mmCIF file of C-alpha atoms in Angstrom:
data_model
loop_
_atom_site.group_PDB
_atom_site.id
_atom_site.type_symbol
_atom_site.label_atom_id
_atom_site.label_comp_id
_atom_site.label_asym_id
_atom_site.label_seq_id
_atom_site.Cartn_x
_atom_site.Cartn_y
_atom_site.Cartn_z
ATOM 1 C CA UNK A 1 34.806 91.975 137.783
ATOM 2 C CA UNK A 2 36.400 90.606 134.960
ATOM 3 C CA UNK A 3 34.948 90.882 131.565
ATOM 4 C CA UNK A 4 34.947 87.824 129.143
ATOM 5 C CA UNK A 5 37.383 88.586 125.761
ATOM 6 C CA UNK A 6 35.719 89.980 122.763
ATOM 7 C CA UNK A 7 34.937 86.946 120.058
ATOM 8 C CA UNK A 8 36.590 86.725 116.729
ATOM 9 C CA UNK A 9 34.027 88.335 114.367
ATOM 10 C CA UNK A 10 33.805 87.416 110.244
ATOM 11 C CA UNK A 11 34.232 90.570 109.072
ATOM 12 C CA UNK A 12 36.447 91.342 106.352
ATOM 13 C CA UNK A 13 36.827 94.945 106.686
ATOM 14 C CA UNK A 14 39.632 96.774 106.599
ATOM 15 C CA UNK A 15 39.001 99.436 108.824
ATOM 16 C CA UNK A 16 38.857 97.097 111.752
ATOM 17 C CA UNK A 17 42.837 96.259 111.119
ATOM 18 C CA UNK A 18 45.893 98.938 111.793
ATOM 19 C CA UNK A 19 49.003 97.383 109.970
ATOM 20 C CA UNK A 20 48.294 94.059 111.602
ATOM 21 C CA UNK A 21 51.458 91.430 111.822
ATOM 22 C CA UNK A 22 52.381 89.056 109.386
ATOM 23 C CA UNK A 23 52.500 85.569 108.790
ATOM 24 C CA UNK A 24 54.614 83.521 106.826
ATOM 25 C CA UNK A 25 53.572 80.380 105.705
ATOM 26 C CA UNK A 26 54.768 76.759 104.625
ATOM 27 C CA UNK A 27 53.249 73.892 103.492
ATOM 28 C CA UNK A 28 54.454 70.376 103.526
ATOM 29 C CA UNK A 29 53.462 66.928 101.237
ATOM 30 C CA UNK A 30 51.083 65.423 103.874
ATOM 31 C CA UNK A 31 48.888 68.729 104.201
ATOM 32 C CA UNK A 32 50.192 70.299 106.809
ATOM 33 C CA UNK A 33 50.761 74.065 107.897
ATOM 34 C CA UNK A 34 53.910 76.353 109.552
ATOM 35 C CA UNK A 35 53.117 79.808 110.452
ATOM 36 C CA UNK A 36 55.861 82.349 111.205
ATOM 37 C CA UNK A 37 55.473 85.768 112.402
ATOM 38 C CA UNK A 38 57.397 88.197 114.419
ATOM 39 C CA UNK A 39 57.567 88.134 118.431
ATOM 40 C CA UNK A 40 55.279 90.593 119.809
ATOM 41 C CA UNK A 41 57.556 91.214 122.900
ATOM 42 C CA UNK A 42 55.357 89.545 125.166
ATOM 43 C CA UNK A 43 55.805 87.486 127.704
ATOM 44 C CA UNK A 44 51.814 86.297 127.955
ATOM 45 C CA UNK A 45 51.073 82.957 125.993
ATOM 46 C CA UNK A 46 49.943 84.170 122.377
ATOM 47 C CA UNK A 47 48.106 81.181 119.841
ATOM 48 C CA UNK A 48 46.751 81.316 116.573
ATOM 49 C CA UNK A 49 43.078 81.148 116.677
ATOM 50 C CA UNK A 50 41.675 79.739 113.252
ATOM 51 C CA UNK A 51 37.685 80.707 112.701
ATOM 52 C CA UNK A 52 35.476 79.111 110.085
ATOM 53 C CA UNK A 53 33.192 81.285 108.515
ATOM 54 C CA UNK A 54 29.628 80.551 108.741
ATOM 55 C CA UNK A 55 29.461 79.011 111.766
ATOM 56 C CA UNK A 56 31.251 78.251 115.498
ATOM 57 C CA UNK A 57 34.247 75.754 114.707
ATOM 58 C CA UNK A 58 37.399 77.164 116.064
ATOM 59 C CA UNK A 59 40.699 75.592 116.388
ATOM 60 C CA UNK A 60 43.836 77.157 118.461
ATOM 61 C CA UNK A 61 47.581 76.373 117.596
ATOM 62 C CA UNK A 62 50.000 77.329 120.208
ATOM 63 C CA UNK A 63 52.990 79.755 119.729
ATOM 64 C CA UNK A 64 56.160 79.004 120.393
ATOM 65 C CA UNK A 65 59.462 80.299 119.702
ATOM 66 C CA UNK A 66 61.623 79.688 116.761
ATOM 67 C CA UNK A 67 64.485 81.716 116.939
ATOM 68 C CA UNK A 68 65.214 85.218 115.281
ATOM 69 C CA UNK A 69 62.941 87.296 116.919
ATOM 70 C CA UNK A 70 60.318 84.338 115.184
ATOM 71 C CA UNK A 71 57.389 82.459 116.820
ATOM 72 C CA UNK A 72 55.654 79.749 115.300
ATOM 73 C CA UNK A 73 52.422 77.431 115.348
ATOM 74 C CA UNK A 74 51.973 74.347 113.585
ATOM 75 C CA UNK A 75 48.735 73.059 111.756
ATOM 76 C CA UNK A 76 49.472 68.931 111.377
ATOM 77 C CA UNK A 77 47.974 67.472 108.402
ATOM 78 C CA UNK A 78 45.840 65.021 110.924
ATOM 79 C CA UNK A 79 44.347 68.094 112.582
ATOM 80 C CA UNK A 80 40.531 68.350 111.814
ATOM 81 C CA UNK A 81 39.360 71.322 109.785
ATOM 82 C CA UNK A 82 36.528 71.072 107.994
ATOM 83 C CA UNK A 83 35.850 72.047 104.531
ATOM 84 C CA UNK A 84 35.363 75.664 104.114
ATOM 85 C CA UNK A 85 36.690 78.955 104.482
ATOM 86 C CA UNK A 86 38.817 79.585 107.531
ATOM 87 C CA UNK A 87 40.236 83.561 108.968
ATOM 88 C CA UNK A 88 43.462 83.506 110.858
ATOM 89 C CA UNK A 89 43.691 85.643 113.936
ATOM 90 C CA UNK A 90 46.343 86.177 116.892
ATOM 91 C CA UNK A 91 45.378 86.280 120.388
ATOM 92 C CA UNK A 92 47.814 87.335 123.130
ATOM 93 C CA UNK A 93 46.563 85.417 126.677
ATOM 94 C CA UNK A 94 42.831 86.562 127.296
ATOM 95 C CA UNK A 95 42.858 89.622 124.953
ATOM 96 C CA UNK A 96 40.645 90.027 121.818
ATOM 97 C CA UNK A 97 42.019 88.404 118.980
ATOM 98 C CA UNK A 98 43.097 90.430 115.969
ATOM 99 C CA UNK A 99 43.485 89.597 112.211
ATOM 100 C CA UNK A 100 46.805 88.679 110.826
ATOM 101 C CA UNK A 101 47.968 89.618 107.257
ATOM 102 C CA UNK A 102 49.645 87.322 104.785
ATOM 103 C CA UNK A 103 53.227 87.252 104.380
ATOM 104 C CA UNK A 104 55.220 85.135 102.355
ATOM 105 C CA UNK A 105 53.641 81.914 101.734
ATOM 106 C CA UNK A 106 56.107 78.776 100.270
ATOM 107 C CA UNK A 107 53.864 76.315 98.740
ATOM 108 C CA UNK A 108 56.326 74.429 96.414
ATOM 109 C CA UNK A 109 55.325 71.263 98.026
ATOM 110 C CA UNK A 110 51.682 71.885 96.862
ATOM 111 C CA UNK A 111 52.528 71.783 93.369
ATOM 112 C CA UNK A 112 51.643 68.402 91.437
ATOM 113 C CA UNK A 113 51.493 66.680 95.297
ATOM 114 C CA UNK A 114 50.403 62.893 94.951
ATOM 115 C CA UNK A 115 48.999 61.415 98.184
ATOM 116 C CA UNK A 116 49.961 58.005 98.449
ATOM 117 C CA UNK A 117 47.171 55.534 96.595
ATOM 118 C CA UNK A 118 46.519 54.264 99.700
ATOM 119 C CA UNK A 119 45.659 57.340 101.535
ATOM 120 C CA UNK A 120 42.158 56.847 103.072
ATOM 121 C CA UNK A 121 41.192 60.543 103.433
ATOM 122 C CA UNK A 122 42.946 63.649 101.274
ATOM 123 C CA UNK A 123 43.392 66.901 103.571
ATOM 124 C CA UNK A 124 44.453 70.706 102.013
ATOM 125 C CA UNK A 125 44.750 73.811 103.085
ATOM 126 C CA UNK A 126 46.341 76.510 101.080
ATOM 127 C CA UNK A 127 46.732 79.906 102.763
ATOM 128 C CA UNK A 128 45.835 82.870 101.011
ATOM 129 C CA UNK A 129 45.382 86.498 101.070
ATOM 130 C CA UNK A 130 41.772 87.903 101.137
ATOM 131 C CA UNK A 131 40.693 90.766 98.901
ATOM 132 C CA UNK A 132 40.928 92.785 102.237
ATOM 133 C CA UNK A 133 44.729 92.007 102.846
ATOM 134 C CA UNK A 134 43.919 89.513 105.581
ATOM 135 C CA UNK A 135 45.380 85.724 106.120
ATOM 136 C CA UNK A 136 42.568 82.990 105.580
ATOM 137 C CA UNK A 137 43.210 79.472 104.611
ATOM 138 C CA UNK A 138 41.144 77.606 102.471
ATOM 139 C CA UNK A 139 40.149 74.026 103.503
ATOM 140 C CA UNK A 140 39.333 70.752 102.072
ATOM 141 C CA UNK A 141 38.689 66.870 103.458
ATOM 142 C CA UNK A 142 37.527 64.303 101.198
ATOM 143 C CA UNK A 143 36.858 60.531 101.850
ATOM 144 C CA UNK A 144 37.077 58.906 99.051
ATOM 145 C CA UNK A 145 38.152 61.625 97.105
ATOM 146 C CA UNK A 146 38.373 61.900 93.340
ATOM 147 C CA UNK A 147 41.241 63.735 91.597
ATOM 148 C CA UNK A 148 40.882 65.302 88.012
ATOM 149 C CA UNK A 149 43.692 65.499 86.132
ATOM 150 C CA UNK A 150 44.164 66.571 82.573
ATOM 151 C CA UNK A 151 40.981 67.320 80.631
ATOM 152 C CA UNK A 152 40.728 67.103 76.693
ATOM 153 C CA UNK A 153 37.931 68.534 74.971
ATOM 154 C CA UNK A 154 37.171 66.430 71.857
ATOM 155 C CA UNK A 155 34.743 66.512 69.290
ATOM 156 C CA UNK A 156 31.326 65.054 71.141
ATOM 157 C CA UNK A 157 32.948 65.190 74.380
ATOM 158 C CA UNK A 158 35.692 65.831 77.400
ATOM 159 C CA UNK A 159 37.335 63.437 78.080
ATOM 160 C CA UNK A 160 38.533 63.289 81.798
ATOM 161 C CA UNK A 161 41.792 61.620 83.370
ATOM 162 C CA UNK A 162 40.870 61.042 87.301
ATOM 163 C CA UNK A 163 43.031 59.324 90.414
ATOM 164 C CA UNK A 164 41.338 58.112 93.182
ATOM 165 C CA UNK A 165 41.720 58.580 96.590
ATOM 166 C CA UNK A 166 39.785 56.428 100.103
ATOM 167 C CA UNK A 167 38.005 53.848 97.940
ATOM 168 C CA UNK A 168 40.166 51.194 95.814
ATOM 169 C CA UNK A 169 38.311 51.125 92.900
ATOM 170 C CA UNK A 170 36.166 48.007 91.774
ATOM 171 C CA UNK A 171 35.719 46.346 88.190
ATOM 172 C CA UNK A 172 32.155 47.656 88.975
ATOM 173 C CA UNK A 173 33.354 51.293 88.726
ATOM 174 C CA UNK A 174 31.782 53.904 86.877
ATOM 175 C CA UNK A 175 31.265 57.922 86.121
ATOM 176 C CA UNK A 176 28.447 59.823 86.929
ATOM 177 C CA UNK A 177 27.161 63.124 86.022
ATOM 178 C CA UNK A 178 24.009 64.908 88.046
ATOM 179 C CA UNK A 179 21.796 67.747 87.027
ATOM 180 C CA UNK A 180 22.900 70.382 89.801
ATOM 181 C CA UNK A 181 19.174 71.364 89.816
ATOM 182 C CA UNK A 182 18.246 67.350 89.930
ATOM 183 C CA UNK A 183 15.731 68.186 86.870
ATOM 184 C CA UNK A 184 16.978 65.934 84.761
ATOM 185 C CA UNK A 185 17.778 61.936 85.691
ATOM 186 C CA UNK A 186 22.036 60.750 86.160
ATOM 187 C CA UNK A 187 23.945 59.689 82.803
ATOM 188 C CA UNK A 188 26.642 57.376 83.456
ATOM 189 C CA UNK A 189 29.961 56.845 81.532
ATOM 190 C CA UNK A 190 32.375 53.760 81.597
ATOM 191 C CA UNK A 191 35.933 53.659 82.631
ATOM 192 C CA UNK A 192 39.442 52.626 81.265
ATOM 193 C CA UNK A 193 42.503 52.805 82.500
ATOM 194 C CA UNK A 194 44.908 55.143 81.548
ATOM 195 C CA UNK A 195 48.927 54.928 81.338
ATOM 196 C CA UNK A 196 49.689 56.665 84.773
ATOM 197 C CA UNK A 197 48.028 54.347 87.190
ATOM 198 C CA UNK A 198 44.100 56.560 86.520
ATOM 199 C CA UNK A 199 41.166 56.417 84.499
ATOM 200 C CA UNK A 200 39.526 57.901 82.594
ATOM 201 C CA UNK A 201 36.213 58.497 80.840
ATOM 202 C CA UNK A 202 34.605 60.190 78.326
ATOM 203 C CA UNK A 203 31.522 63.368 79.197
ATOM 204 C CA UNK A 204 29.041 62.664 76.366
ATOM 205 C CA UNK A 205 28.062 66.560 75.861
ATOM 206 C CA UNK A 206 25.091 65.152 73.746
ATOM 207 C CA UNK A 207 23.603 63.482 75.565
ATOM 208 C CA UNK A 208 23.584 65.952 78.833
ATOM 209 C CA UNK A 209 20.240 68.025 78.765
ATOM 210 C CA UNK A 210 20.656 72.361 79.371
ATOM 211 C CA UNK A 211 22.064 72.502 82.993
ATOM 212 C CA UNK A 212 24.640 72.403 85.018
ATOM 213 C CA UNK A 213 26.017 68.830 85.539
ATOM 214 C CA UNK A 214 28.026 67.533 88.574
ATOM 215 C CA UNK A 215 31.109 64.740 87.621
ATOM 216 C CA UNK A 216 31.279 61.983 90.294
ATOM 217 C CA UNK A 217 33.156 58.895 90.325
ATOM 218 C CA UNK A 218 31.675 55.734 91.625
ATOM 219 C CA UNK A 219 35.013 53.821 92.414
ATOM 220 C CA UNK A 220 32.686 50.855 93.475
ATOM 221 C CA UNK A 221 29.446 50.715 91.491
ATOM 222 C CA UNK A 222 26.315 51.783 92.202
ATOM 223 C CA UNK A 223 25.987 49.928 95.727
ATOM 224 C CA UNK A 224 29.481 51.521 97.114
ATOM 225 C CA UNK A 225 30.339 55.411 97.624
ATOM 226 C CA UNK A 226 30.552 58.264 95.076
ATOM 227 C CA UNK A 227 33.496 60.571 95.274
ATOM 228 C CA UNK A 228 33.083 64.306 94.033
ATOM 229 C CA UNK A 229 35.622 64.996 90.804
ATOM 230 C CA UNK A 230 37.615 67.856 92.024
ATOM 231 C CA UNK A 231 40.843 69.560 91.409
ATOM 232 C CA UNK A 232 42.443 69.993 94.763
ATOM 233 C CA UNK A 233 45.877 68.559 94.852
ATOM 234 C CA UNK A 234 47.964 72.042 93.638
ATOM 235 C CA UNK A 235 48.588 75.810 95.114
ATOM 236 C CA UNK A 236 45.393 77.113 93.212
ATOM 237 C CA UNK A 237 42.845 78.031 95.905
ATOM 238 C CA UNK A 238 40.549 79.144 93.246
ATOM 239 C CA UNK A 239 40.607 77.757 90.010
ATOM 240 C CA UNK A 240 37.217 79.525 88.825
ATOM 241 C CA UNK A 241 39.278 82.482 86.679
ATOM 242 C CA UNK A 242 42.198 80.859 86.469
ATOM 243 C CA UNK A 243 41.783 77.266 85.179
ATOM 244 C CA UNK A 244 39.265 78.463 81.782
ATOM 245 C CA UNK A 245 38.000 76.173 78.952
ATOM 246 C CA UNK A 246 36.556 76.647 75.898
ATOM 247 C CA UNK A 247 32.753 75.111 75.368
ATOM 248 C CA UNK A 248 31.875 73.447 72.137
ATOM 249 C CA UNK A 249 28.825 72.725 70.077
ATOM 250 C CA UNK A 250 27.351 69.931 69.728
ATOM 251 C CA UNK A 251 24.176 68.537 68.001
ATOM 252 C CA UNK A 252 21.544 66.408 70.718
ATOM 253 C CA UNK A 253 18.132 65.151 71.452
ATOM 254 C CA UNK A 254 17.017 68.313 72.982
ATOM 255 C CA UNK A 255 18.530 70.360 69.253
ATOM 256 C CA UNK A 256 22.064 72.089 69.104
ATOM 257 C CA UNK A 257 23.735 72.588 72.630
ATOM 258 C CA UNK A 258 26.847 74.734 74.073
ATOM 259 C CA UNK A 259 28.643 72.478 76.868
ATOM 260 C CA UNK A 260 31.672 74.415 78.731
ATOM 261 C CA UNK A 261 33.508 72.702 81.649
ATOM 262 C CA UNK A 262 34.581 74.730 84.691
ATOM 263 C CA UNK A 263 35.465 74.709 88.243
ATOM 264 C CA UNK A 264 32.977 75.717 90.804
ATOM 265 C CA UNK A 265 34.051 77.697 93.657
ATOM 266 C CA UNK A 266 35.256 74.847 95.587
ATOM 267 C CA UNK A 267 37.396 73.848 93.040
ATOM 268 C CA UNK A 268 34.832 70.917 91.808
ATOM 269 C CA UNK A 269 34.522 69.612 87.882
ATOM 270 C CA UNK A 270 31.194 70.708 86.535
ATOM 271 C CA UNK A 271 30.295 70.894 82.995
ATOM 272 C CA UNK A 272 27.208 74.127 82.081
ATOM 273 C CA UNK A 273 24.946 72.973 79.106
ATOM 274 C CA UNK A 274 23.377 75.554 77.508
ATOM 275 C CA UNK A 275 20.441 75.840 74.304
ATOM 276 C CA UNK A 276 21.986 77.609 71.053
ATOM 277 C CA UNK A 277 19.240 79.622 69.753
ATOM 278 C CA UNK A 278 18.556 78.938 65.898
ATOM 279 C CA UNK A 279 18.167 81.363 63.368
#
């Protein structure tokens, strides 16, 4: 009788690998993915299986060969992959599939990319290498999307350069900012345009209650979609530790205030007020 294959698992550990192979990786300007690795010697067909975490979505890229010893698999930029965290595994015909480790990854073509202003939806993935040693790639689709460019902490304020992306926006436009914990009612901020083809607006720190406050655009007025500001468009797969701003102090309604902008975990533009304690 023969036995169904063992199902890719989540786990990150790495005693379940022995030197597992390696994949090179390359993206190109529309989103997509390459992957490279060394011919097994088999003659069985062998895929790519990619496995989101936290639940059942699986997608399966053929192998084919390259040349040099070399097969590849291709991940088009029209492919659907959801948002989230996805672990790369190899699986040879009907065998179990096994993690693959992260070679070298080229992602020039990531760096300052610049969809065109017509694009409808905005798709990334950026590979990376998990604190385990193992290939993932990180995910995003956004429809409309909004893109934050450089930020400028003044002195009641940050002021925010954003692009958008799916939704043309409207003379009705406007930014929004949303108490995470949805104690505290929206604040809105108006929009100009700035000298690349953006806009941009101003986050009134004083006027933000303590919390942590989402930035959304609202490319056409209240009525239309809202668009999550985010900083996707570059090889940074986590910009938490790496993209760090100072917060400033500010006098408001609620007394004197800290406000420091971040990036969340997915890479979104949030801005943390917090109560300064008077002597």
């Amino acid at each position: 009788m023969m036995t169904a294959p063992r199902q890719p698992t989540h786990r990150d550990d790495p005693g379940d690998r022995a030197t597992p192979p390696r994949a090179d990786c390359a993206a190109d300007l529309a989103g997509g993915l390459t992957f490279d690795i060394a011919d097994p010697g088999v003659t069985d067909a062998a895929h790519l299986v990619l496995l989101r975490r936290r639940g059942d979505r699986r997608t399966r890229l053929p192998l084919t060969p390259a040349g040099n010893g070399r097969l590849r698999a291709a991940l088009p930029s029209g492919t659907d992959l959801p948002e989230g965290r996805w672990d790369v595994y190899l699986q040879i015909a009907d065998d179990e599939p096994h993690r693959l480790a992260p070679g070298l990854n080229d992602l020039r073509s990531l760096v300052d990319r610049t969809p065109a202003p017509t694009a409808g939806r905005v798709a990334v993935r950026i590979p990376y290498g998990t604190k385990h040693g193992n290939l993932s790639i990180r995910s995003w689709e956004r429809s409309p999307h909004a893109e934050a460019g450089a930020l400028h902490i003044g002195d009641g304020g940050l002021e925010v350069t954003v692009r958008a992306y799916g939704a043309e926006p409207t003379p009705e436009a406007y930014a929004e900012f949303t108490d995470r914990a949805g104690a505290s009612p929206a604040v809105r901020a108006g929009l100009t345009p700035d000298d690349r083809g953006g806009l941009r607006f101003t986050v009134p720190y004083g006027e933000l209650r303590p919390g942590t406050w989402a930035l959304w655009l609202r490319p056409r007025g209240e009525s239309g979609p809202r668009a999550r500001v985010a900083r996707l468009l570059d090889d940074i797969v986590e910009k938490t530790s790496v993209l760090v701003y100072p917060g400033k102090r500010v006098e408001s309604g609620h007394g004197p205030v800290r406000a420091v902008p971040s990036y969340t975990a997915d890479n979104d533009l949030s801005v943390t007020v917090t109560v300064v304690p008077v002597s």
